[in-house]
PDB file of C-alpha atoms and ligand atoms in Angstrom:
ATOM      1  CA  UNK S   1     -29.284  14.738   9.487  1.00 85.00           C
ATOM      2  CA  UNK S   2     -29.694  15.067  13.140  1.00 92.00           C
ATOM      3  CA  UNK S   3     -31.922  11.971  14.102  1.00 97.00           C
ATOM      4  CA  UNK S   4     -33.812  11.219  16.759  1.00 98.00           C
ATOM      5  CA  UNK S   5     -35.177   8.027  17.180  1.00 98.00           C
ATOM      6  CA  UNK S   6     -37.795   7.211  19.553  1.00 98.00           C
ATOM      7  CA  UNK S   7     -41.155   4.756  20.354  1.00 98.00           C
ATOM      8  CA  UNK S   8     -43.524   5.261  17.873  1.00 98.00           C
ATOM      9  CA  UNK S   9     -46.839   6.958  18.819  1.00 98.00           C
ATOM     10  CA  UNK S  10     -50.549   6.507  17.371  1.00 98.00           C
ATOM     11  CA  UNK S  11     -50.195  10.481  16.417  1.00 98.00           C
ATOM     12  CA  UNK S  12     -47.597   9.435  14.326  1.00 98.00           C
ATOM     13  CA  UNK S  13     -49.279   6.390  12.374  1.00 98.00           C
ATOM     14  CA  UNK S  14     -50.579   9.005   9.441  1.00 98.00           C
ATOM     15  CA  UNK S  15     -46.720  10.102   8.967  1.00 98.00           C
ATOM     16  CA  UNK S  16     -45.730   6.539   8.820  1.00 98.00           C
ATOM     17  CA  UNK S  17     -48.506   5.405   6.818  1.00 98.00           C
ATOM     18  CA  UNK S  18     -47.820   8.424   4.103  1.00 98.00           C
ATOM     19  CA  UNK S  19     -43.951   7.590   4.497  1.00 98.00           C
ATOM     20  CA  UNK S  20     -44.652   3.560   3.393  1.00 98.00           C
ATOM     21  CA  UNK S  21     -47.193   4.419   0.525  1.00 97.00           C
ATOM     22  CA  UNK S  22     -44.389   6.521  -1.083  1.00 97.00           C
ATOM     23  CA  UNK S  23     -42.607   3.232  -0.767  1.00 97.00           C
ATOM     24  CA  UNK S  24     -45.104   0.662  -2.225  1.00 96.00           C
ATOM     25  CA  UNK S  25     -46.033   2.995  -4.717  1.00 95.00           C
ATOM     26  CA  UNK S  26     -42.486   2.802  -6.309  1.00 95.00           C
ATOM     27  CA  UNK S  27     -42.656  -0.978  -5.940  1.00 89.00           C
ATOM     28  CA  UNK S  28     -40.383  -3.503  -6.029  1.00 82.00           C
ATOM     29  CA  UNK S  29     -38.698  -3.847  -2.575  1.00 87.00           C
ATOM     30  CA  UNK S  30     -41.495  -3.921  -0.164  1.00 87.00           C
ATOM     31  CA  UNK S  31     -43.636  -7.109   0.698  1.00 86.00           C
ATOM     32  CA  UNK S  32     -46.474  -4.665   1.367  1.00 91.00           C
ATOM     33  CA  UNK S  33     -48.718  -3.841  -1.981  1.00 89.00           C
ATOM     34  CA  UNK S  34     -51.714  -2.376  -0.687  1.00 94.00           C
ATOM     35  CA  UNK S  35     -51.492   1.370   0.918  1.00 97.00           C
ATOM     36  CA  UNK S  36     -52.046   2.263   4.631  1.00 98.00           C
ATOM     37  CA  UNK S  37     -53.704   4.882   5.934  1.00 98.00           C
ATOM     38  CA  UNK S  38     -53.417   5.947   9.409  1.00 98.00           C
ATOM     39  CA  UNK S  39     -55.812   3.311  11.064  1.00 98.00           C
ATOM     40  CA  UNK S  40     -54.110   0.262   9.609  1.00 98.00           C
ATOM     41  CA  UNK S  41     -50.497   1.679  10.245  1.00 98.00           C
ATOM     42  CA  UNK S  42     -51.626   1.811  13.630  1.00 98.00           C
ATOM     43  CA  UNK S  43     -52.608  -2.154  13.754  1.00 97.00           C
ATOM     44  CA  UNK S  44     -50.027  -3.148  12.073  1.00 97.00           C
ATOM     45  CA  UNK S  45     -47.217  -1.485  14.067  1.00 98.00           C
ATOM     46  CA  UNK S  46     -48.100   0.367  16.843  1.00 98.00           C
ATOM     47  CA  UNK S  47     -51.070  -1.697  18.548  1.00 97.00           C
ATOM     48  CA  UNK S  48     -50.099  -5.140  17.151  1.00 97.00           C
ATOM     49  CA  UNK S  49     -50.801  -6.911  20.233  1.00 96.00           C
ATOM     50  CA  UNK S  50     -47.878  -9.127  18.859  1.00 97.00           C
ATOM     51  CA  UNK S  51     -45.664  -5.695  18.949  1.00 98.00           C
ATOM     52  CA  UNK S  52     -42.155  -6.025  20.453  1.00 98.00           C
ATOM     53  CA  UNK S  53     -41.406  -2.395  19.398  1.00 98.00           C
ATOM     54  CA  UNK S  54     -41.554   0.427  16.818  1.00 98.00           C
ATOM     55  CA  UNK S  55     -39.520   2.891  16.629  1.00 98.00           C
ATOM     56  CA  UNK S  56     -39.958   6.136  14.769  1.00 98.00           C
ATOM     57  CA  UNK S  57     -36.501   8.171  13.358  1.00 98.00           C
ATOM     58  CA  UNK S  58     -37.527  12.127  13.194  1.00 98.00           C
ATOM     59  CA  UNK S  59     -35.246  14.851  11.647  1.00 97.00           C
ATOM     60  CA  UNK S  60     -36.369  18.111  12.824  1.00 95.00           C
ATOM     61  CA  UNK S  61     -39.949  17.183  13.740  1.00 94.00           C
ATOM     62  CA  UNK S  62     -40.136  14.822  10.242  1.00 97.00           C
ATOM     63  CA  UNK S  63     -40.059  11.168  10.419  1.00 98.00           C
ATOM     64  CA  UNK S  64     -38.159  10.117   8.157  1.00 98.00           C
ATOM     65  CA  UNK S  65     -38.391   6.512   8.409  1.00 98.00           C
ATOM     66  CA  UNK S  66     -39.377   3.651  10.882  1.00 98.00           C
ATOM     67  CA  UNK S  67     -38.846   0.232  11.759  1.00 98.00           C
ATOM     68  CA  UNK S  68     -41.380  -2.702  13.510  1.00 98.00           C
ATOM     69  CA  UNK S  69     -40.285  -5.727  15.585  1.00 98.00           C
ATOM     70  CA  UNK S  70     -42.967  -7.913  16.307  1.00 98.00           C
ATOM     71  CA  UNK S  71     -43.776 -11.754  17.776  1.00 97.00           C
ATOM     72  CA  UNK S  72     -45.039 -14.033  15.426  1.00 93.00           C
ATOM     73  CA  UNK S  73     -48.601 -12.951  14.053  1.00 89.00           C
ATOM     74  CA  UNK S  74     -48.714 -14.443  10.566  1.00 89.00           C
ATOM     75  CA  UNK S  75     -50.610 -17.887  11.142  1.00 89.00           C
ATOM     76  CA  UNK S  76     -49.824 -18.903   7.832  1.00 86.00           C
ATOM     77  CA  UNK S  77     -46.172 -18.050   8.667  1.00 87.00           C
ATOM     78  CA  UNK S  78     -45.511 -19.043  12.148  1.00 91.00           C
ATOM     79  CA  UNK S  79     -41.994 -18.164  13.559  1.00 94.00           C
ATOM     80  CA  UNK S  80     -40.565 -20.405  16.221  1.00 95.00           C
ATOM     81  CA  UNK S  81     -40.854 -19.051  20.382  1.00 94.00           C
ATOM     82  CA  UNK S  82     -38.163 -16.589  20.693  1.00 96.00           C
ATOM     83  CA  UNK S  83     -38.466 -15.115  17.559  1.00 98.00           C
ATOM     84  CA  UNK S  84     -39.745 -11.744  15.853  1.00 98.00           C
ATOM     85  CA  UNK S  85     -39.685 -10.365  12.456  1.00 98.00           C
ATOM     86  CA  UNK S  86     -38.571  -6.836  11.476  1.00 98.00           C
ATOM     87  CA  UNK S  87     -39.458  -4.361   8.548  1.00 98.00           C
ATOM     88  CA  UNK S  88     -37.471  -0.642   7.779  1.00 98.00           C
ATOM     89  CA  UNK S  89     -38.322   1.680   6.151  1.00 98.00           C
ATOM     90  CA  UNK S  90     -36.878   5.330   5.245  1.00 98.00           C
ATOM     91  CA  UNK S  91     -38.410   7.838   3.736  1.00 98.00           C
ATOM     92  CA  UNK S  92     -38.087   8.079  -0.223  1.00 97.00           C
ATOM     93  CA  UNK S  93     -35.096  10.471  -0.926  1.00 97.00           C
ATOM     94  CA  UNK S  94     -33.359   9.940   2.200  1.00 97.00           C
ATOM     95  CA  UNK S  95     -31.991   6.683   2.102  1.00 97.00           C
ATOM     96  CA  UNK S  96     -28.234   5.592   2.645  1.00 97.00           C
ATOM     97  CA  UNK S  97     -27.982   8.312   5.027  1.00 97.00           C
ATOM     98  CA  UNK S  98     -28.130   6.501   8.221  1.00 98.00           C
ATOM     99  CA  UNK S  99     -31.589   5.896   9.035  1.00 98.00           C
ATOM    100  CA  UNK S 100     -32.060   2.773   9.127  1.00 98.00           C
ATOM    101  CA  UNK S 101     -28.580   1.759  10.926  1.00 98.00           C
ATOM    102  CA  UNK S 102     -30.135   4.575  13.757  1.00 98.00           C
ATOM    103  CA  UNK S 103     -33.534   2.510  13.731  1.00 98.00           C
ATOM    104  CA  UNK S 104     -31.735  -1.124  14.550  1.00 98.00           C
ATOM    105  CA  UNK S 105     -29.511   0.532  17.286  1.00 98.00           C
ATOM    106  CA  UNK S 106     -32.885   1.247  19.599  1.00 98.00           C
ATOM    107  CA  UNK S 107     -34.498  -2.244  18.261  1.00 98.00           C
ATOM    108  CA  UNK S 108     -31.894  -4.932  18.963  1.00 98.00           C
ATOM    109  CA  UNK S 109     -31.920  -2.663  22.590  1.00 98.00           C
ATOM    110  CA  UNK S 110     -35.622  -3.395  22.248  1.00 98.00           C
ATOM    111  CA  UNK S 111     -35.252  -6.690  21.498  1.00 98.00           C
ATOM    112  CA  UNK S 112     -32.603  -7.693  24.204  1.00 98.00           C
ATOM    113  CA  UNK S 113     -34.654  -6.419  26.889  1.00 97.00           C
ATOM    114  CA  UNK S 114     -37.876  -8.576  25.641  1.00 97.00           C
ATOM    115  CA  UNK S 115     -35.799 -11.903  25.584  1.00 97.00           C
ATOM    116  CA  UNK S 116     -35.839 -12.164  21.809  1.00 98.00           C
ATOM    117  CA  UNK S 117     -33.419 -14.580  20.483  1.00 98.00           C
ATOM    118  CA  UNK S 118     -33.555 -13.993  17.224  1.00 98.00           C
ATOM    119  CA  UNK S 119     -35.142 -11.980  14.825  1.00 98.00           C
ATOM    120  CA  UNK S 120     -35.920 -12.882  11.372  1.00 98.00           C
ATOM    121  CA  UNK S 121     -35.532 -10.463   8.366  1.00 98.00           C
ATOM    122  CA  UNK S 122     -37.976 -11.992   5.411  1.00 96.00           C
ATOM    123  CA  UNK S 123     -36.634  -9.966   2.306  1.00 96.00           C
ATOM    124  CA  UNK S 124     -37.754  -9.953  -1.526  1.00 95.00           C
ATOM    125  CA  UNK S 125     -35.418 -11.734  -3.651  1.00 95.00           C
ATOM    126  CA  UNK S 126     -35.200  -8.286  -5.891  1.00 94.00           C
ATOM    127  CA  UNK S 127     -34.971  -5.933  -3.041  1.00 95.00           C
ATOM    128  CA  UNK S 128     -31.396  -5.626  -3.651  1.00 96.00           C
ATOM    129  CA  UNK S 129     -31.103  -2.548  -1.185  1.00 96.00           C
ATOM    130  CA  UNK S 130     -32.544  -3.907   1.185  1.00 97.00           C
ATOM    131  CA  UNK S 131     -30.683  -7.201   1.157  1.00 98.00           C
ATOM    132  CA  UNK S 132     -27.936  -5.036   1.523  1.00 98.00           C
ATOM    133  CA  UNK S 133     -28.769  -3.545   4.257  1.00 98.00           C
ATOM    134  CA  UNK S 134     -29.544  -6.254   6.168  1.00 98.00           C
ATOM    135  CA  UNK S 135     -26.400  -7.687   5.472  1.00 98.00           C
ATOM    136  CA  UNK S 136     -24.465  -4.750   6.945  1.00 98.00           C
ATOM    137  CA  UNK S 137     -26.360  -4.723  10.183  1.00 98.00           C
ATOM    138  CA  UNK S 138     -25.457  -8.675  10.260  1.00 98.00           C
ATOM    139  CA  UNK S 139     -28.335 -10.629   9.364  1.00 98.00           C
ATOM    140  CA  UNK S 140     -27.219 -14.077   7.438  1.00 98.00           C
ATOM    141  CA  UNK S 141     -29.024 -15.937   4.869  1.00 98.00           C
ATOM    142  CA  UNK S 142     -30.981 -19.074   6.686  1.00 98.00           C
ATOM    143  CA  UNK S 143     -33.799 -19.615   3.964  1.00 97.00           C
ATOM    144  CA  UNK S 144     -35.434 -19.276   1.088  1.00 97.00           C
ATOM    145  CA  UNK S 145     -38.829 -18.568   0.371  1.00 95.00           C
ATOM    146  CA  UNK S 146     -39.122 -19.970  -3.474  1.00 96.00           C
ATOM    147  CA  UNK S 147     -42.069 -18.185  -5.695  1.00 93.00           C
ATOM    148  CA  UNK S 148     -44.545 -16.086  -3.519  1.00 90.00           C
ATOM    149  CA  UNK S 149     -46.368 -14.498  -5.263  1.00 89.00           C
ATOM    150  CA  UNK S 150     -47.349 -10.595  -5.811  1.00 87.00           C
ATOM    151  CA  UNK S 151     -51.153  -9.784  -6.132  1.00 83.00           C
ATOM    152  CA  UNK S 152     -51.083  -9.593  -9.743  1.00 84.00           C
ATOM    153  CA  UNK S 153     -49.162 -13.457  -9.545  1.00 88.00           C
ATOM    154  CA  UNK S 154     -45.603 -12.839 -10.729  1.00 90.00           C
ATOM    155  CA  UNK S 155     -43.931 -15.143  -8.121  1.00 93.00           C
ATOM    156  CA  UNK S 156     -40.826 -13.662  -5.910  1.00 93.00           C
ATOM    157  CA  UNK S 157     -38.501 -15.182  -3.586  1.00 96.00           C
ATOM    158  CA  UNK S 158     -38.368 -14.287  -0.645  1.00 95.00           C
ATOM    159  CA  UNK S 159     -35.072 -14.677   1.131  1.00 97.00           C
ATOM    160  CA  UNK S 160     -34.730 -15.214   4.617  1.00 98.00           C
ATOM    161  CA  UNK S 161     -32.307 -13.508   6.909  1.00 98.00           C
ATOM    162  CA  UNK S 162     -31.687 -14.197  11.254  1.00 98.00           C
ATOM    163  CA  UNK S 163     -29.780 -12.175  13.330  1.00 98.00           C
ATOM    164  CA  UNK S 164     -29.112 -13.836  16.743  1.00 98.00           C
ATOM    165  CA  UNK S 165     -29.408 -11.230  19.343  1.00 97.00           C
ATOM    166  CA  UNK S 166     -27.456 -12.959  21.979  1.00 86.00           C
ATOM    167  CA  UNK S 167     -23.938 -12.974  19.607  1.00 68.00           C
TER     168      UNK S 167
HETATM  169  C1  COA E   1     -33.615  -0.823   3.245  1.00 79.85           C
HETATM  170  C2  COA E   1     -33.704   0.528   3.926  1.00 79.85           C
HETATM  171  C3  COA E   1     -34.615   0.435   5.118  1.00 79.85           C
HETATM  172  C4  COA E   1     -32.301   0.911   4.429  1.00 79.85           C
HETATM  173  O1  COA E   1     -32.408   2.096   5.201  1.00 79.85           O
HETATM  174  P1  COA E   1     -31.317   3.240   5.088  1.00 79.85           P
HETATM  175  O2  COA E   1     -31.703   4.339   5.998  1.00 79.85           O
HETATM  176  O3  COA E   1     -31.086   3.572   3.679  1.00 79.85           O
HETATM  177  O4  COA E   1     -30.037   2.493   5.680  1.00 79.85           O
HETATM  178  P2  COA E   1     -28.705   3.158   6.298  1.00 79.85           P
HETATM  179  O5  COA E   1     -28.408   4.444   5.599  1.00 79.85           O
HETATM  180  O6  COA E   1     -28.810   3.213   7.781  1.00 79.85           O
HETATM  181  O7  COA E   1     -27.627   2.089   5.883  1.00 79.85           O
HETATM  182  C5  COA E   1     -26.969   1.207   6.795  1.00 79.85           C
HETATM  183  C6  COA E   1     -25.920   0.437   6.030  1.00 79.85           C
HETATM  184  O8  COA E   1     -26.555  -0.357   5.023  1.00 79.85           O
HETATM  185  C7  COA E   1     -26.037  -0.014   3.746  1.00 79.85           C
HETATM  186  N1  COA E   1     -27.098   0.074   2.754  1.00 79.85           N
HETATM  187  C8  COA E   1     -28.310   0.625   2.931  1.00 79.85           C
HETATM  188  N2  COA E   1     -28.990   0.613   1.771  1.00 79.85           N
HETATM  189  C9  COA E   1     -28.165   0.082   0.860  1.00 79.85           C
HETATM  190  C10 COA E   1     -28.272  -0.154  -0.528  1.00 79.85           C
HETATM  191  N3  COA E   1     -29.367   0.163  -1.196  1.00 79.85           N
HETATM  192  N4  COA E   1     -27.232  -0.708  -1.177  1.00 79.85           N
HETATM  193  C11 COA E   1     -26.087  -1.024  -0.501  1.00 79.85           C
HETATM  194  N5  COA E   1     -25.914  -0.817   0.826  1.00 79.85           N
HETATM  195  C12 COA E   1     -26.942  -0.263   1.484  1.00 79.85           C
HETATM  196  C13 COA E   1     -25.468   1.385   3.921  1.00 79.85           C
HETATM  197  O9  COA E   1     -24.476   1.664   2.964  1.00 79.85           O
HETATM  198  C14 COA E   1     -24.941   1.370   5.317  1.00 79.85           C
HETATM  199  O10 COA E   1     -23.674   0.801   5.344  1.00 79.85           O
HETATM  200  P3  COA E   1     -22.521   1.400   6.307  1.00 79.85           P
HETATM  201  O11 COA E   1     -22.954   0.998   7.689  1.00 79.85           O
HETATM  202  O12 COA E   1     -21.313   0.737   5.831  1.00 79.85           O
HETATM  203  O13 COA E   1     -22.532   2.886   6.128  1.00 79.85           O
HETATM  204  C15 COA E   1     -34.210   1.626   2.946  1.00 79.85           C
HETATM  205  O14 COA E   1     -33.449   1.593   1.775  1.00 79.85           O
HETATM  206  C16 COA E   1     -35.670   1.484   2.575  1.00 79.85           C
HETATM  207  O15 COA E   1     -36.544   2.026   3.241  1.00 79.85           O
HETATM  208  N6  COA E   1     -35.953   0.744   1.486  1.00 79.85           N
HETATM  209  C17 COA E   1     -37.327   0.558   1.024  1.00 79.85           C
HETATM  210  C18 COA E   1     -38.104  -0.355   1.961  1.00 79.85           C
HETATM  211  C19 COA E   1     -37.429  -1.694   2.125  1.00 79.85           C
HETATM  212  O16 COA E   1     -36.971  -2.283   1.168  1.00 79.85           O
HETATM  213  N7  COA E   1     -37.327  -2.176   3.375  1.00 79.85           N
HETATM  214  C20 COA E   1     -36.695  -3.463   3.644  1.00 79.85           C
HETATM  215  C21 COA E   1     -37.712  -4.546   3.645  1.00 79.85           C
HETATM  216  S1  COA E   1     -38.638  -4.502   5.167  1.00 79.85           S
END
């Protein structure tokens, strides 16, 4: 693939939205269980007021994945000043290929340049993949979340990883 990643735009929150529902409709590594459509792709990671950055990766005019850094927004999860929280996602088909990896490059530059210390990676216990991946960019382990649980109830950890940005 020949990537190019770049800031996401509200023309391309129907892309990203289509991109993630593929994702949650498979289950079992996302947080997110509800679908987006274009409007609430567009709050949740390209107007977030709380937004630090989002960047889109496109292979020949297709995004084929994304990836949101924002400030703490959760109330009933506050993160600590200095912090932000990141999702990824690549497109169904085309993971392990280098998207993702592409995606941190331009957000940890992101992140630098906003005077982030550290950004927080808050994973499902069962998302082995994207454990994983996390692990290879060089997140570590600093907590666990024990039993959240999905709509439906079934509880799932949640394990939190930190990469410190000024290593
Ligand atoms: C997790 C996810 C974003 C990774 O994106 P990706 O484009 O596949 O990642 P990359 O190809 O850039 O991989 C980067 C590194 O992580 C490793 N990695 C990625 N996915 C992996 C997996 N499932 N198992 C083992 N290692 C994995 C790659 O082997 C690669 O290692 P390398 O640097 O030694 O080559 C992608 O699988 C995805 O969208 N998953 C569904 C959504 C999700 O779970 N997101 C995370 C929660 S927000």
């Amino acid at each position: 693939m020949a990537l190019v990643v770049r800031p996401a735009r509200r023309s391309d929150a129907a892309a990203m939205a289509e991109l993630i529902n593929a994702i949650i409709a498979i289950g079992g590594t996302t947080a997110y269980e509800e679908s987006f459509d274009a409007e609430s792709m567009d709050a949740a990671y390209i107007s977030l007021p709380q937004l630090v950055s989002c960047f889109v990766a496109e292979d020949d005019g297709e995004v084929v994945g994304f990836q949101g850094l924002m400030r703490s927004f959760d109330p009933d999860d506050p993160l600590p000043d200095g912090w932000a929280t990141i999702g990824t996602f690549a497109r169904v088909g085309l993971t392990q290929r280098g998207v993702g990896g592409a995606l941190f490059a331009a957000t940890l530059e992101a992140a630098r340049a906003a005077g982030i210390d550290v950004i927080d990676a808050t994973i499902r216990a069962d998302n082995t993949g994207g454990l994983a991946f996390y692990s290879r960019q060089g997140f570590v382990d600093y907590d666990r979340l024990v039993g959240v649980p999905l709509k439906e109830g079934k509880p799932v950890d949640r394990i939190r990883k930190r990469f410190d940005v000024a290593r």
